Amino acid sequence: MALVEINFDGIIGPSHNYAGLSPGNIASANNAGAVSQPRAAALQGIEKMRANLRLGLAQGFFMPLDRPNRAWLAALATDMGHADPHIRAAAFSASAMWAANAATVSPAPDAQDGKCHLSAANLLTMAHRSHEWTGTLAQLRLAFADQRHFAVHGPVPPPFGDEGAANFMRLCPSHGEAGLEIFVYGKSGGPFPARQHIESSKAIARAHRLDPERTLFIQQSEAAIAAGAFHNDVVAVANERVLFTHEQAFEDPEAAYAAIKAIMPEAEIVVVPADRVSLADAVQSYLFNAQLVTLPSGEMALILPTEAQANPHVWGWLEEHVAGNGPIRRLVPVDVRQSMANGGGPACLRLRVVADPATIDQRFIADEGKLDRMAEMIAVHWPDAIAPDQLGDPGLIEQVQRARLALLETCGLSELA
Ligand code: SUG
């Protein structure tokens, strides 16, 4: 069985808007009240997938969730016509696009039962994300229905926050071999919420039947959270034997590196020093919110937002790294500006699953033809623009619901309706 890394991107939903719903996420706060462009946003996401396919990478996708979430509003004894504005915005958010937050995934070689485990994240720290998991779980159960190969778990119960793979890294000699799983958690007390609680990470490690000898729990630095790294994947990313990290990503970096090396001596830790790239530059440019991938040639590439190219400190450091002997051999900037303006870079938009693609429901696997058909659908149905005061507009709500149903039908996934 050939295990490969497949990136599942969240299709950017037709209700994409800037409501400023995520305290601690600087881009979301700065763009609160701006007019969004859902059609352009979704097409940027499709182009990112297309570019990855052309690099020879395996690509999948997840459908947008049904928004507004009427069941959630009903549980709050309200509806879009009557809800308070912040509840209305939370019900309407397209935040499920950031698929890195959908689940934590432990590939089969790491689990004692030899299955790939996926745990839907509860995302309970942010109201607008706390109701994603029901739709996400339904989709995971469909895509990874083959129980010989996959075990799909529901979310960790409250009050323990879990943000899925955004606070999770895996180091391994190659994707298909047993690896070291690293859970990064935050401690409350700073100016912004610490969204990933250690209790959740430990529960997931147990549910996934991981080997405790090859599992680490590392504390995210409080300075990073305070600087706007609301998820660890804003300041660090791993691929195979390489960890690419900001110097201030972890509360005790030297202890973290030593613990990693003790389990995996061949790990290569590339640290970007704070005197070259400040935490503020890292958060503004999303340099680390990149897809660090192994190309078919065996070389590693960093698929990163164009904002990183525009930041001279960041780009200068990267160019030096590539010119030298560092493990990252190629830089591939992608335009995901609509998502970036809500604090979601290339890495936020994808969930990594290491599996044999043949064991996954093929309706979730991308090829160029499917991407073409999706792009056509999006061009016809996705709203051109959404201003924050439009969120309760019945005409917009109807358009958003119809648009999603049209995409589901195009992908043969109407059963998710
Ligand atoms: O949870 N933004 C998302 C961005 C998630 C990024 N994901 C990762 N780092 N993996 C969040 O903060 C903004 C929504 C708004 O403000 O309307 C938002 O939810």
Short mmCIF file of N, CA, C and O in Angstrom, two decimals, residues 282-331:
data_model
loop_
_atom_site.label_atom_id
_atom_site.label_comp_id
_atom_site.label_asym_id
_atom_site.label_seq_id
_atom_site.Cartn_x
_atom_site.Cartn_y
_atom_site.Cartn_z
N ALA A 282 6.90 37.75 11.28
CA ALA A 282 6.41 36.39 11.02
C ALA A 282 4.88 36.38 10.96
O ALA A 282 4.28 35.75 10.08
N VAL A 283 4.26 37.11 11.88
CA VAL A 283 2.79 37.13 11.93
C VAL A 283 2.23 37.92 10.74
O VAL A 283 1.25 37.52 10.12
N GLN A 284 2.87 39.01 10.40
CA GLN A 284 2.37 39.84 9.28
C GLN A 284 2.53 39.09 7.94
O GLN A 284 1.66 39.16 7.08
N SER A 285 3.65 38.39 7.78
CA SER A 285 3.96 37.79 6.46
C SER A 285 3.46 36.36 6.32
O SER A 285 3.36 35.85 5.22
N TYR A 286 3.19 35.70 7.45
CA TYR A 286 2.79 34.29 7.46
C TYR A 286 3.83 33.38 6.77
O TYR A 286 3.50 32.39 6.13
N LEU A 287 5.08 33.75 6.96
CA LEU A 287 6.18 32.95 6.42
C LEU A 287 6.09 31.48 6.81
O LEU A 287 6.38 30.59 6.00
N PHE A 288 5.70 31.22 8.06
CA PHE A 288 5.64 29.82 8.51
C PHE A 288 4.30 29.17 8.21
O PHE A 288 4.16 27.96 8.35
N ASN A 289 3.31 29.99 7.87
CA ASN A 289 2.01 29.38 7.56
C ASN A 289 2.05 28.94 6.10
O ASN A 289 1.24 29.33 5.26
N ALA A 290 3.03 28.14 5.85
CA ALA A 290 3.36 27.71 4.50
C ALA A 290 3.21 26.19 4.43
O ALA A 290 3.24 25.51 5.45
N GLN A 291 3.07 25.70 3.23
CA GLN A 291 3.08 24.25 3.05
C GLN A 291 4.52 23.85 2.75
O GLN A 291 5.04 24.18 1.68
N LEU A 292 5.14 23.18 3.69
CA LEU A 292 6.48 22.64 3.46
C LEU A 292 6.24 21.23 2.91
O LEU A 292 5.69 20.38 3.60
N VAL A 293 6.62 21.03 1.65
CA VAL A 293 6.26 19.78 0.98
C VAL A 293 7.48 19.13 0.34
O VAL A 293 8.45 19.82 0.00
N THR A 294 7.40 17.83 0.16
CA THR A 294 8.43 17.12 -0.58
C THR A 294 7.92 16.91 -2.01
O THR A 294 6.87 16.31 -2.22
N LEU A 295 8.66 17.45 -2.95
CA LEU A 295 8.27 17.32 -4.36
C LEU A 295 8.64 15.92 -4.87
O LEU A 295 9.47 15.23 -4.26
N PRO A 296 8.06 15.50 -6.00
CA PRO A 296 8.41 14.18 -6.53
C PRO A 296 9.92 14.00 -6.74
O PRO A 296 10.45 12.90 -6.65
N SER A 297 10.64 15.10 -6.97
CA SER A 297 12.10 15.02 -7.16
C SER A 297 12.82 14.69 -5.85
O SER A 297 14.01 14.39 -5.86
N GLY A 298 12.10 14.78 -4.72
CA GLY A 298 12.73 14.56 -3.41
C GLY A 298 13.11 15.87 -2.75
O GLY A 298 13.42 15.90 -1.55
N GLU A 299 13.12 16.97 -3.50
CA GLU A 299 13.45 18.27 -2.92
C GLU A 299 12.27 18.82 -2.12
O GLU A 299 11.11 18.54 -2.45
N MET A 300 12.60 19.67 -1.13
CA MET A 300 11.52 20.31 -0.38
C MET A 300 11.25 21.70 -0.92
O MET A 300 12.17 22.45 -1.25
N ALA A 301 9.96 22.03 -0.98
CA ALA A 301 9.53 23.37 -1.41
C ALA A 301 8.66 23.97 -0.32
O ALA A 301 8.01 23.27 0.45
N LEU A 302 8.69 25.30 -0.27
CA LEU A 302 7.86 26.04 0.68
C LEU A 302 6.84 26.83 -0.13
O LEU A 302 7.20 27.73 -0.89
N ILE A 303 5.57 26.43 0.02
CA ILE A 303 4.48 27.12 -0.70
C ILE A 303 3.94 28.16 0.27
O ILE A 303 3.34 27.83 1.28
N LEU A 304 4.23 29.42 -0.03
CA LEU A 304 3.98 30.45 0.99
C LEU A 304 3.22 31.62 0.39
O LEU A 304 3.15 31.78 -0.82
N PRO A 305 2.60 32.43 1.26
CA PRO A 305 1.77 33.51 0.72
C PRO A 305 2.62 34.62 0.08
O PRO A 305 3.76 34.84 0.49
N THR A 306 2.05 35.31 -0.90
CA THR A 306 2.77 36.40 -1.56
C THR A 306 3.16 37.48 -0.56
O THR A 306 4.13 38.20 -0.78
N GLU A 307 2.44 37.55 0.57
CA GLU A 307 2.79 38.52 1.61
C GLU A 307 4.20 38.28 2.12
O GLU A 307 4.89 39.22 2.54
N ALA A 308 4.66 37.03 2.11
CA ALA A 308 6.01 36.72 2.58
C ALA A 308 7.06 37.26 1.60
O ALA A 308 8.13 37.71 1.99
N GLN A 309 6.72 37.20 0.31
CA GLN A 309 7.62 37.71 -0.72
C GLN A 309 7.72 39.24 -0.61
O GLN A 309 8.76 39.83 -0.93
N ALA A 310 6.65 39.86 -0.16
CA ALA A 310 6.62 41.33 -0.10
C ALA A 310 7.34 41.88 1.13
O ALA A 310 7.58 43.08 1.21
N ASN A 311 7.69 41.01 2.08
CA ASN A 311 8.35 41.48 3.30
C ASN A 311 9.86 41.29 3.14
O ASN A 311 10.36 40.17 3.08
N PRO A 312 10.64 42.39 3.05
CA PRO A 312 12.07 42.27 2.73
C PRO A 312 12.86 41.48 3.78
O PRO A 312 13.80 40.75 3.41
N HIS A 313 12.50 41.58 5.05
CA HIS A 313 13.24 40.80 6.07
C HIS A 313 13.03 39.30 5.83
O HIS A 313 13.97 38.51 5.86
N VAL A 314 11.79 38.97 5.56
CA VAL A 314 11.42 37.56 5.39
C VAL A 314 12.03 37.01 4.10
O VAL A 314 12.69 35.96 4.09
N TRP A 315 11.82 37.74 3.02
CA TRP A 315 12.28 37.23 1.73
C TRP A 315 13.80 37.17 1.68
O TRP A 315 14.39 36.24 1.13
N GLY A 316 14.44 38.16 2.31
CA GLY A 316 15.90 38.17 2.36
C GLY A 316 16.43 36.92 3.07
O GLY A 316 17.34 36.25 2.58
N TRP A 317 15.81 36.59 4.20
CA TRP A 317 16.27 35.40 4.94
C TRP A 317 16.05 34.15 4.08
O TRP A 317 16.93 33.28 3.98
N LEU A 318 14.89 34.06 3.44
CA LEU A 318 14.56 32.86 2.65
C LEU A 318 15.51 32.70 1.46
O LEU A 318 15.97 31.60 1.16
N GLU A 319 15.79 33.81 0.80
CA GLU A 319 16.69 33.71 -0.36
C GLU A 319 18.08 33.25 0.05
O GLU A 319 18.70 32.45 -0.64
N GLU A 320 18.51 33.72 1.20
CA GLU A 320 19.82 33.26 1.70
C GLU A 320 19.78 31.76 1.99
O GLU A 320 20.73 31.03 1.70
N HIS A 321 18.68 31.33 2.59
CA HIS A 321 18.56 29.91 2.94
C HIS A 321 18.62 29.04 1.67
O HIS A 321 19.35 28.05 1.62
N VAL A 322 17.89 29.46 0.65
CA VAL A 322 17.84 28.67 -0.59
C VAL A 322 19.20 28.70 -1.30
O VAL A 322 19.64 27.68 -1.85
N ALA A 323 19.86 29.85 -1.25
CA ALA A 323 21.18 29.96 -1.89
C ALA A 323 22.22 29.12 -1.14
O ALA A 323 23.20 28.66 -1.73
N GLY A 324 22.00 28.91 0.15
CA GLY A 324 22.92 28.10 0.94
C GLY A 324 22.57 26.63 0.84
O GLY A 324 22.01 26.17 -0.17
N ASN A 325 22.86 25.91 1.91
CA ASN A 325 22.67 24.46 1.86
C ASN A 325 21.44 23.99 2.61
O ASN A 325 21.33 22.82 2.93
N GLY A 326 20.52 24.93 2.89
CA GLY A 326 19.37 24.56 3.71
C GLY A 326 18.47 23.55 3.03
O GLY A 326 18.53 23.37 1.81
N PRO A 327 17.63 22.86 3.80
CA PRO A 327 16.77 21.81 3.22
C PRO A 327 15.66 22.34 2.31
O PRO A 327 15.17 21.59 1.47
N ILE A 328 15.27 23.62 2.48
CA ILE A 328 14.22 24.16 1.59
C ILE A 328 14.90 24.60 0.29
O ILE A 328 15.74 25.49 0.29
N ARG A 329 14.53 23.97 -0.79
CA ARG A 329 15.21 24.22 -2.06
C ARG A 329 14.43 25.12 -3.00
O ARG A 329 14.98 25.64 -3.97
N ARG A 330 13.13 25.27 -2.76
CA ARG A 330 12.31 26.07 -3.69
C ARG A 330 11.30 26.89 -2.91
O ARG A 330 10.70 26.39 -1.96
N LEU A 331 11.05 28.11 -3.38
CA LEU A 331 10.02 28.97 -2.78
C LEU A 331 8.92 29.16 -3.80
O LEU A 331 9.19 29.53 -4.95
#
